[in-house]
Amino acid sequence: MCGIVGYTGTKQAYPIIIKGLKRLEYRGYDSTGVALLNSGLKVFKKKGKVAELEETLVGEDLHGFAGIGHTRWATHGEPNDQNAHPHQSSSGKLAMIHNGIIENYASLKKELISKGYNFTSDTDSEVLLNFIEEIKTKNNCDLEEAIRIALKRVVGAYVILLIDEDNPGTIIAARKGSPLVIGIGKNEHFLGSDASPMLEYTKEVVYVNDYELAIVKPNELILKNLGNEILTPFVQKLDIELAAIEKGGFDYFMLKEIYEQPTTIFDCLRGRLDVENGTIQMAGVQDNLDKLINANRIIILACGTSWHAGLIAEYIFEELCRTSVEVEYASEFRYRNPIIIPGDVIIAISQSGETADTLVAIENAKEKGAFIFGIVNVVGSSIARTSHAGAYTHAGSEIGVASTKAFTAQLAVLTMVALKIAKEKNTISNERYRSCLNELNDVPVKVSKILESNDLIKSIAEKYKNFTNFLYLGRGYNFPIALEGALKLKEISYIHASGYPAAEMKHGPIALVDDSLPVVFIATKDSNIEKTISNMQEIKARKGKIISIITENDESAISVSNELIAVPAADEIVAPMLNVIPLQLLAYYIGIAKGCDVDKPRNLAKSVTVE
Ligand code: F6R
């Protein structure tokens, strides 16, 4: 979490940094700050979003050919002006931005206070900065050396960018556990938490690895490890276009990303699914078929929406591949002492590829000998690089904080992986296999059809926007979709919502039901539909308001529903990719109707790089 940007070169740094921060606001938006090296060091920072800082800086001297900028997601210390980054060292000569958490900051702070240091913020970051300055002064060494010594004593995760008034033009960066990309331009370099701040300037980037330190000047990039050995930067070509990170005429990224799903699912299937020849080409699966087919057990690790995709995968893998599957919250798994036995395969699912809990959980499992298969959206991200093999979801940049298109792309990849394993394992009949390939192939067109219900869903949202609690219910493959629908509503509109398996409703939540409770049923035609209809009757008998997602031309739920949203008929293994679309739109329009900033819901950040 937190977005970091840096620039050193021949252009004015401020406009590049501000534009970059706006692109990184998905990572946090509690406060914003910029430090510039002009004649001397200048720091401007403020509680609030980037645009708010920008407004207050009109008329200021913002010249400078080097600078750093930060958009914060608060961990230590409330969001206020003092806790905003960049922090300045006690001498006032150094400025630093930080993404991550310094776990041993309290003991370092005590040590520094005993040496006479004062602190102006409550942050762990200011402690690290003064610790670096203390080492620099005490050892009479340069900043680079001081950083190296300091980082050897630091416990935690970080990306830090430092500038020094005495050394204008140089940015020193270091990383452990949080992402850092350096863009290489002509007589200029860009730094960012991801590549979005540099897209219009360069396509050549270096992904910095953990325990590496970069000394970045306009004409020079030196990469070293913490042992001071020089490393050769591995320069990669970006294949993201600027248009992919712009709103393209939509009011919000979330709506744009919901509407992109026919294309993103198609892109995900393209080149992999060959319906005519009945094949699925996935190099990551093909090269590791032995491990995947003979897996003793598959453990799926993920968080949030990605975890919901994992739950659906559990149903799919068990049905098609007859492999035993466990789906775990990465945040719980990593703090247990899980039993990993030879033959266990871990599937890690992550949009960002940077979620700290998922990353550490797979590192732990890897140490215990598990084979790690990553399903990740962001190319070159930490989880992608830590996995032994994997498959990208190819959903393109997802900027809206609530995950939408990444989720459906994860489901498309997971379904293909399961089908491929099932085919090789012979746990699926040829007829069912062929029919599943066709069903998958039809998903993009069916998603386009569902998007035509936009106006209907918007009117339902308008009608229900003032209810304060929602229940989402579904069975089988639709139970994780109930969880996902409830999560979307919570995060986007701040309305409390719970997802449950429809049958579990009788074991507690039914006590909540009266005419003030809308209940969203995912009641599409599947093997459990009659049972779901009985649950709907139970809600209706208690005057709950029923909003139903049903299959086109299926009349079974009509008489029990207050509102109906129809989706095309589909096999139950691909139905989740369709059924989630109306729920994404419902959450979006309720959020909009309530005046919420749906792209930047309060307290959230897109990439959760802290534990
Ligand atoms: C919800 C949402 C989060 C993420 C979760 C995991 O809309 O976006 O719940 O799904 O933080 O993130 P990734 O997939 O990047 O590991």
XYZ file of C-alpha atoms and ligand atoms in Angstrom:
627
model
C 0.000 0.000 0.000
C 1.015 3.630 -0.407
C 2.118 4.820 -3.817
C 5.611 6.130 -4.412
C 6.964 8.124 -7.342
C 10.378 9.571 -8.106
C 11.928 11.485 -10.971
C 15.412 12.696 -11.804
C 16.318 14.123 -15.183
C 16.118 17.165 -17.407
C 12.383 17.891 -17.092
C 10.537 19.606 -14.262
C 9.903 16.899 -11.686
C 6.723 18.258 -10.057
C 4.195 17.727 -12.903
C 5.560 14.230 -13.549
C 5.320 13.337 -9.866
C 1.796 14.721 -9.423
C 0.500 12.909 -12.499
C 2.194 9.725 -11.319
C 0.664 10.047 -7.849
C -2.812 10.390 -9.343
C -2.270 7.094 -11.135
C -1.084 5.448 -7.945
C -3.911 6.716 -5.758
C -5.492 3.280 -5.948
C -2.765 2.267 -3.475
C -3.899 4.714 -0.796
C -5.231 8.235 -0.579
C -5.157 9.333 3.051
C -2.546 12.020 2.434
C -0.179 13.233 -0.250
C 3.249 14.827 -0.370
C 6.072 15.867 -2.655
C 9.730 16.763 -2.003
C 11.669 18.668 -4.644
C 15.335 19.493 -5.018
C 15.737 22.972 -6.408
C 18.163 25.265 -4.701
C 17.674 23.380 -1.487
C 15.100 20.831 -0.413
C 11.402 21.708 -0.369
C 8.701 19.500 1.105
C 4.956 19.981 0.557
C 2.496 17.587 2.167
C -1.084 17.449 3.282
C -3.869 15.204 4.509
C -6.211 14.247 1.653
C -6.065 13.243 -1.980
C -3.521 14.373 -4.565
C -5.882 16.970 -6.069
C -6.243 18.627 -2.651
C -2.483 19.060 -2.285
C -2.273 20.350 -5.842
C -4.852 23.057 -5.078
C -2.895 24.321 -2.083
C 0.321 24.561 -4.099
C -0.927 27.040 -6.689
C 1.518 29.962 -6.692
C 4.356 28.055 -4.968
C 7.802 27.716 -6.529
C 7.687 24.098 -7.636
C 10.791 24.044 -9.789
C 13.262 21.204 -9.529
C 14.751 18.521 -11.750
C 14.543 15.802 -9.114
C 11.907 14.884 -6.593
C 9.895 12.228 -4.836
C 6.162 11.923 -4.117
C 3.924 9.764 -1.955
C 0.270 8.902 -1.597
C -0.405 7.302 1.771
C -2.485 4.497 3.205
C -2.057 5.052 6.930
C -0.529 2.355 9.097
C 1.339 4.102 11.919
C -0.351 7.327 12.915
C -3.659 8.763 11.769
C -3.959 10.471 8.392
C -2.920 14.083 9.058
C -0.446 16.637 7.709
C 2.390 15.651 10.076
C 2.163 11.948 9.319
C 2.059 12.545 5.552
C 5.218 11.694 3.592
C 7.870 12.812 2.604
C 9.456 13.043 6.014
C 12.444 15.286 6.610
C 15.349 14.200 8.744
C 16.272 16.098 11.900
C 18.948 18.085 10.044
C 16.392 18.986 7.381
C 18.770 17.829 4.654
C 17.254 14.430 3.810
C 13.739 13.626 2.648
C 12.289 10.134 2.456
C 9.115 8.373 1.355
C 8.274 4.874 2.500
C 5.836 2.150 1.570
C 5.694 -0.692 4.088
C 6.043 -1.194 7.822
C 9.140 -1.015 10.005
C 8.252 -3.553 12.677
C 11.078 -2.715 15.090
C 10.537 1.031 14.847
C 9.655 1.366 18.541
C 13.060 0.141 19.748
C 14.880 2.236 17.114
C 12.860 5.273 18.158
C 13.769 4.757 21.829
C 17.440 4.512 20.863
C 17.222 7.738 18.825
C 15.301 9.645 21.511
C 18.061 8.749 23.993
C 20.490 10.384 21.557
C 18.446 13.586 21.503
C 16.296 13.112 18.390
C 12.821 14.650 18.303
C 10.019 13.394 16.122
C 7.344 15.429 14.430
C 5.148 12.504 13.343
C 3.859 9.212 14.746
C 5.217 7.221 11.831
C 7.656 4.346 11.666
C 9.005 5.987 8.494
C 10.355 9.090 10.237
C 12.154 6.779 12.662
C 13.886 4.949 9.828
C 14.895 8.220 8.201
C 16.477 9.581 11.371
C 18.119 6.244 12.010
C 19.762 6.550 8.583
C 20.808 10.112 9.325
C 22.244 9.110 12.695
C 24.366 6.386 11.053
C 25.503 8.817 8.334
C 26.627 11.359 10.934
C 28.153 8.891 13.377
C 30.075 6.913 10.753
C 30.862 9.963 8.644
C 29.842 7.952 5.584
C 27.832 8.759 2.497
C 24.052 8.322 2.339
C 24.253 5.094 0.347
C 26.456 3.438 2.958
C 24.270 4.727 5.795
C 21.155 3.249 4.153
C 22.875 -0.087 3.688
C 23.917 -0.239 7.354
C 20.486 0.882 8.551
C 18.588 -1.653 6.474
C 20.579 -4.495 7.985
C 18.989 -3.609 11.334
C 15.492 -3.062 10.037
C 12.791 -5.689 10.519
C 9.812 -5.273 8.227
C 8.902 -4.393 4.690
C 9.812 -1.337 2.735
C 10.364 0.531 -0.403
C 12.169 3.747 0.434
C 13.200 6.642 -1.775
C 15.591 9.239 -0.364
C 16.904 12.529 -1.633
C 19.685 14.599 -0.114
C 19.978 18.371 -0.313
C 23.765 17.987 -0.603
C 23.508 15.640 -3.555
C 20.841 17.054 -5.889
C 19.916 14.882 -8.845
C 20.420 11.586 -7.038
C 17.637 9.410 -5.659
C 18.548 6.390 -3.592
C 15.969 3.623 -3.453
C 15.818 0.287 -1.679
C 13.260 -2.477 -1.521
C 12.207 -5.419 0.583
C 8.714 -6.822 0.306
C 7.058 -3.865 -1.445
C 7.186 -3.221 -5.187
C 9.541 -0.851 -6.999
C 9.889 -0.244 -10.725
C 12.516 2.009 -12.325
C 11.841 3.424 -15.789
C 14.786 4.227 -18.009
C 14.510 7.340 -20.179
C 16.971 9.456 -22.129
C 18.982 11.376 -19.520
C 16.227 10.693 -17.020
C 14.913 7.994 -14.701
C 11.473 7.393 -13.202
C 10.617 5.435 -10.090
C 7.229 4.070 -9.117
C 5.312 1.467 -7.137
C 4.220 0.245 -10.530
C 4.899 1.307 -14.090
C 1.841 3.549 -14.493
C 3.601 6.863 -13.627
C 6.156 6.347 -16.409
C 4.071 4.901 -19.223
C 4.107 7.948 -21.506
C 7.842 8.488 -21.080
C 9.429 5.060 -21.433
C 8.687 1.421 -22.073
C 11.992 0.176 -20.621
C 11.843 -0.767 -16.988
C 13.756 -2.595 -14.294
C 11.851 -4.396 -11.520
C 13.958 -4.028 -8.408
C 14.197 -7.161 -6.258
C 14.159 -7.554 -2.498
C 17.379 -6.552 -0.706
C 18.490 -4.420 -3.645
C 19.497 -0.799 -3.558
C 19.412 1.563 -6.552
C 21.423 4.739 -6.956
C 19.518 6.682 -9.569
C 20.887 9.733 -11.402
C 19.711 11.305 -14.673
C 22.359 9.464 -16.700
C 23.098 6.507 -14.528
C 21.370 3.646 -12.745
C 23.507 1.603 -10.376
C 21.941 -1.456 -8.808
C 23.586 -3.118 -5.807
C 22.781 -5.703 -3.189
C 22.966 -4.902 0.487
C 26.492 -6.380 0.475
C 27.535 -3.483 -1.825
C 28.089 -5.717 -4.856
C 27.120 -4.211 -8.201
C 24.346 -6.071 -10.021
C 23.385 -5.953 -13.680
C 19.906 -4.452 -14.044
C 17.553 -6.702 -16.015
C 15.791 -4.331 -18.406
C 12.304 -5.423 -19.515
C 9.929 -3.991 -22.118
C 6.508 -2.900 -20.906
C 3.587 -3.927 -23.025
C 0.927 -1.738 -21.372
C -0.494 1.171 -23.336
C -1.493 4.488 -21.756
C -5.140 4.023 -22.803
C -5.307 0.965 -20.579
C -4.898 3.109 -17.467
C -7.262 5.912 -18.484
C -11.028 6.072 -17.955
C -11.905 6.010 -21.658
C -15.148 8.013 -21.340
C -16.496 6.222 -18.266
C -17.177 8.189 -15.078
C -15.274 5.713 -12.952
C -12.621 3.061 -13.502
C -14.886 0.548 -11.777
C -17.608 0.949 -14.409
C -15.045 0.898 -17.211
C -13.583 -2.310 -15.813
C -17.011 -3.943 -15.407
C -17.701 -3.105 -19.059
C -14.323 -4.399 -20.180
C -15.138 -7.926 -19.060
C -16.285 -9.335 -22.406
C -12.890 -8.264 -23.765
C -10.783 -9.239 -20.766
C -12.324 -12.700 -20.541
C -11.849 -13.089 -24.288
C -8.194 -11.975 -23.956
C -7.696 -14.463 -21.189
C -9.046 -17.335 -23.308
C -7.363 -16.186 -26.519
C -4.488 -18.340 -27.679
C -5.262 -20.868 -24.943
C -8.715 -22.245 -25.610
C -9.081 -23.968 -28.968
C -12.634 -25.210 -29.239
C -12.217 -26.613 -32.729
C -9.344 -28.888 -31.823
C -10.547 -29.480 -28.305
C -7.336 -28.251 -26.660
C -6.204 -25.870 -23.965
C -2.677 -24.485 -24.308
C -1.153 -23.246 -21.098
C 2.599 -23.548 -20.900
C 2.682 -23.261 -17.106
C 0.317 -26.230 -16.818
C 1.777 -28.245 -19.686
C 5.332 -28.009 -18.312
C 4.224 -29.183 -14.886
C 1.552 -31.695 -15.782
C 3.077 -34.436 -13.669
C 2.920 -32.380 -10.512
C -0.563 -31.089 -11.201
C -2.095 -34.416 -12.215
C -0.529 -36.315 -9.344
C -1.191 -33.621 -6.772
C -2.071 -35.201 -3.518
C -3.990 -32.101 -2.581
C -4.379 -28.589 -3.957
C -4.224 -25.764 -1.439
C -5.510 -22.452 -2.761
C -4.131 -19.337 -1.052
C -5.561 -15.870 -1.615
C -7.268 -12.904 0.046
C -10.533 -11.026 -0.526
C -12.084 -11.299 -3.950
C -9.266 -13.573 -5.120
C -10.147 -15.897 -2.245
C -13.723 -16.006 -3.547
C -12.354 -17.077 -6.940
C -10.456 -19.783 -5.041
C -13.677 -21.032 -3.419
C -15.288 -21.435 -6.821
C -12.173 -23.222 -8.035
C -12.559 -25.685 -5.166
C -15.943 -26.752 -6.552
C -14.597 -26.902 -10.115
C -11.426 -28.867 -9.322
C -13.208 -31.337 -7.092
C -15.898 -31.950 -9.661
C -13.762 -32.092 -12.778
C -10.382 -33.331 -11.535
C -11.412 -35.292 -8.453
C -8.534 -33.731 -6.556
C -8.987 -32.773 -2.952
C -8.865 -28.985 -2.539
C -8.502 -26.706 0.458
C -9.016 -22.964 0.168
C -7.265 -20.888 2.780
C -7.078 -17.226 3.663
C -3.386 -16.538 3.091
C -3.397 -14.320 6.185
C -4.413 -17.266 8.398
C -2.347 -19.899 6.640
C 0.903 -17.997 7.095
C 0.548 -17.756 10.865
C -0.326 -21.418 11.365
C 2.119 -24.244 11.149
C 0.402 -25.863 8.178
C 1.180 -29.408 7.213
C 2.664 -29.560 3.742
C 3.435 -33.003 2.457
C 5.252 -34.041 -0.728
C 2.852 -33.839 -3.623
C 0.975 -30.804 -2.309
C 0.383 -28.119 -4.900
C -0.305 -24.539 -3.884
C -2.320 -22.317 -6.195
C -1.838 -18.658 -5.256
C -4.395 -16.245 -6.692
C -3.746 -12.519 -6.728
C -4.662 -9.605 -8.956
C -1.835 -7.347 -7.832
C 0.714 -10.080 -7.219
C 1.877 -7.983 -4.261
C -0.537 -8.876 -1.442
C 1.807 -9.296 1.522
C -0.109 -12.128 3.206
C -0.345 -14.178 0.020
C 3.298 -13.567 -0.797
C 4.583 -14.633 2.611
C 2.210 -17.621 2.726
C 3.594 -18.972 -0.550
C 7.173 -18.276 0.509
C 6.533 -20.351 3.659
C 4.904 -23.157 1.675
C 7.765 -23.091 -0.826
C 10.272 -23.531 1.990
C 8.305 -26.586 3.112
C 8.642 -28.108 -0.336
C 5.300 -27.271 -1.977
C 5.055 -26.592 -5.683
C 3.633 -23.089 -6.231
C 1.408 -22.265 -9.188
C 0.570 -18.535 -9.359
C -2.517 -17.057 -11.006
C -1.676 -13.385 -11.155
C -2.749 -10.334 -13.150
C 0.209 -7.981 -12.816
C 3.069 -9.192 -14.967
C 6.423 -9.328 -13.192
C 4.869 -8.851 -9.735
C 6.341 -10.436 -6.622
C 3.916 -13.380 -6.453
C 4.433 -14.089 -10.153
C 8.174 -14.130 -9.595
C 8.037 -16.229 -6.444
C 5.847 -18.934 -8.022
C 7.471 -21.962 -9.680
C 5.030 -21.702 -12.576
C 1.722 -20.104 -13.322
C -0.664 -18.410 -15.680
C -1.339 -14.718 -16.070
C -4.946 -13.565 -16.172
C -4.305 -10.903 -18.853
C -7.110 -8.664 -17.585
C -5.054 -5.491 -18.111
C -4.512 -2.831 -15.434
C -7.248 -2.895 -12.827
C -7.391 0.533 -11.213
C -10.777 0.662 -9.461
C -10.057 -0.432 -5.913
C -12.879 -2.987 -5.968
C -11.820 -5.939 -8.046
C -14.137 -6.801 -10.947
C -12.494 -7.785 -14.224
C -9.587 -9.485 -12.474
C -12.063 -11.772 -10.687
C -13.758 -13.025 -13.849
C -10.357 -13.480 -15.530
C -9.171 -15.504 -12.518
C -12.235 -17.733 -12.909
C -11.535 -18.160 -16.624
C -7.931 -19.218 -15.920
C -8.893 -21.533 -13.064
C -11.547 -23.219 -15.226
C -9.050 -23.775 -18.041
C -6.451 -25.178 -15.635
C -9.041 -27.543 -14.138
C -10.260 -28.693 -17.561
C -6.747 -29.331 -18.761
C -5.853 -31.366 -15.689
C -9.172 -33.253 -15.831
C -8.593 -34.151 -19.462
C -5.064 -35.408 -18.802
C -6.199 -37.236 -15.694
C -9.138 -38.775 -17.476
C -11.591 -37.651 -14.845
C -13.897 -35.981 -17.375
C -15.821 -37.582 -20.197
C -15.005 -36.410 -23.684
C -18.520 -35.141 -24.150
C -18.512 -33.058 -20.968
C -15.038 -31.752 -21.757
C -16.122 -30.577 -25.203
C -19.273 -29.034 -23.828
C -17.272 -27.157 -21.137
C -14.918 -25.764 -23.800
C -17.903 -24.456 -25.732
C -19.445 -23.002 -22.601
C -16.212 -21.187 -21.767
C -15.937 -19.885 -25.280
C -19.446 -18.414 -25.049
C -18.814 -16.500 -21.818
C -17.642 -13.178 -23.343
C -20.760 -12.871 -25.520
C -23.035 -13.773 -22.624
C -21.340 -11.178 -20.405
C -22.022 -8.535 -23.098
C -25.664 -9.549 -23.033
C -25.844 -9.142 -19.242
C -24.366 -5.640 -19.501
C -27.488 -4.686 -21.469
C -29.370 -4.897 -18.143
C -27.443 -1.839 -16.947
C -30.508 0.466 -16.814
C -32.654 -2.097 -15.040
C -29.943 -2.645 -12.403
C -29.494 1.100 -12.018
C -33.217 1.495 -11.286
C -33.124 -1.348 -8.748
C -30.125 0.348 -7.102
C -32.061 3.604 -6.857
C -34.962 1.787 -5.188
C -32.819 -0.012 -2.608
C -30.079 2.536 -1.914
C -31.438 3.529 1.503
C -31.597 0.071 3.028
C -28.921 -0.388 5.652
C -28.393 -4.163 5.544
C -28.390 -6.701 2.732
C -28.160 -10.479 2.696
C -26.743 -12.360 -0.299
C -27.590 -16.040 -0.679
C -26.638 -18.763 -3.123
C -25.878 -22.473 -3.190
C -23.048 -24.496 -4.692
C -21.085 -22.511 -7.281
C -23.269 -19.530 -6.433
C -22.373 -19.436 -2.747
C -18.964 -17.758 -3.366
C -20.788 -15.384 -5.713
C -23.061 -14.433 -2.795
C -19.912 -13.664 -0.768
C -18.464 -11.632 -3.620
C -21.706 -9.682 -4.171
C -21.842 -8.812 -0.467
C -18.173 -7.765 -0.412
C -18.660 -5.484 -3.437
C -21.651 -3.775 -1.805
C -19.848 -3.285 1.520
C -16.712 -1.780 0.086
C -18.354 0.456 -2.504
C -21.461 1.757 -0.721
C -20.566 1.239 2.987
C -23.814 -0.697 3.456
C -23.454 -3.732 5.648
C -23.953 -6.945 3.684
C -23.372 -10.629 4.450
C -23.065 -13.541 2.079
C -24.211 -17.004 3.139
C -24.883 -20.398 1.624
C -28.652 -20.216 1.086
C -29.283 -23.262 3.273
C -27.272 -21.845 6.189
C -29.652 -18.914 6.364
C -31.980 -21.042 8.518
C -29.219 -21.491 11.089
C -29.099 -17.885 12.188
C -29.388 -15.065 9.656
C -33.109 -15.736 9.158
C -33.603 -13.926 12.469
C -32.746 -10.712 10.621
C -35.429 -11.096 7.985
C -38.292 -8.616 7.869
C -39.509 -6.056 5.343
C -36.437 -3.910 5.948
C -34.010 -6.563 4.661
C -33.308 -6.918 0.949
C -32.073 -10.429 0.163
C -30.185 -10.935 -3.071
C -30.594 -14.511 -4.293
C -28.343 -15.964 -6.937
C -30.993 -18.328 -8.202
C -29.866 -19.364 -11.651
C -30.862 -22.748 -13.009
C -28.480 -25.367 -11.652
C -28.643 -28.693 -9.882
C -29.783 -27.008 -6.641
C -32.374 -24.603 -7.996
C -35.425 -26.238 -6.362
C -33.744 -26.069 -2.974
C -32.843 -22.412 -3.553
C -36.468 -21.623 -4.444
C -37.573 -23.190 -1.138
C -35.152 -20.857 0.671
C -36.638 -17.931 -1.230
C -40.105 -18.954 -0.084
C -38.840 -18.921 3.491
C -37.614 -15.340 3.084
C -40.792 -14.236 1.322
C -42.932 -15.711 4.095
C -41.106 -13.362 6.474
C -41.583 -10.330 4.234
C -37.944 -10.000 3.124
C -37.497 -8.171 -0.184
C -36.069 -10.519 -2.785
C -33.801 -9.399 -5.623
C -33.130 -12.429 -7.795
C -30.509 -13.231 -10.385
C -32.280 -15.813 -12.534
C -31.708 -17.671 -15.768
C -33.460 -16.187 -18.804
C -36.815 -17.846 -19.488
C -36.755 -19.724 -16.208
C -39.988 -18.943 -14.428
C -39.407 -20.787 -11.185
C -38.248 -17.764 -9.156
C -40.595 -15.176 -10.636
C -43.481 -15.432 -8.176
C -41.227 -15.240 -5.105
C -39.108 -12.281 -6.266
C -39.616 -8.542 -5.896
C -36.978 -7.779 -8.541
C -35.597 -9.945 -11.322
C -32.353 -9.707 -13.254
C -31.988 -12.361 -15.944
C -28.719 -13.819 -17.236
C -28.240 -16.230 -20.149
C -28.371 -19.953 -19.415
C -24.962 -21.530 -18.805
C -23.291 -24.628 -17.421
C -22.825 -24.250 -13.680
C -19.030 -24.297 -13.895
C -18.995 -21.081 -15.958
C -22.143 -19.527 -14.441
C -20.211 -17.656 -11.685
C -18.506 -15.551 -14.377
C -21.949 -14.430 -15.530
C -23.812 -14.223 -12.244
C -21.315 -11.878 -10.648
C -21.790 -9.175 -13.316
C -25.233 -7.933 -12.141
C -23.912 -7.893 -8.560
C -20.942 -5.734 -9.568
C -23.320 -3.310 -11.292
C -25.755 -3.317 -8.369
C -22.960 -2.403 -5.915
C -21.620 0.220 -8.313
C -24.978 1.956 -8.796
C -25.906 1.837 -5.109
C -22.490 3.377 -4.331
C -23.029 6.088 -6.941
C -26.599 6.749 -5.738
C -25.205 7.264 -2.242
C -22.571 9.699 -3.510
C -19.578 7.442 -2.717
C -16.247 7.650 -4.509
C -16.495 4.121 -5.885
C -12.960 4.078 -7.274
C -11.485 5.066 -3.943
C -13.616 3.648 -1.148
C -12.686 4.958 2.271
C -9.982 3.122 4.241
C -9.184 0.774 1.373
C -6.228 0.425 -0.930
C -5.889 -1.749 -3.949
C -2.632 -3.438 -3.234
C -2.428 -4.618 0.369
C 1.308 -4.779 0.909
C 1.070 -4.698 4.700
C 0.027 -7.590 6.919
C -12.072 -6.531 -3.180
C -10.640 -6.521 -3.406
C -9.770 -7.151 -2.387
C -8.648 -7.948 -3.081
C -7.669 -8.492 -2.027
C -6.596 -9.354 -2.658
O -12.754 -5.905 -4.216
O -10.173 -6.010 -4.384
O -10.499 -7.953 -1.511
O -9.230 -8.998 -3.788
O -7.067 -7.424 -1.363
O -5.855 -8.639 -3.585
P -4.986 -9.356 -4.693
O -5.914 -10.098 -5.573
O -4.285 -8.235 -5.392
O -4.039 -10.274 -3.980
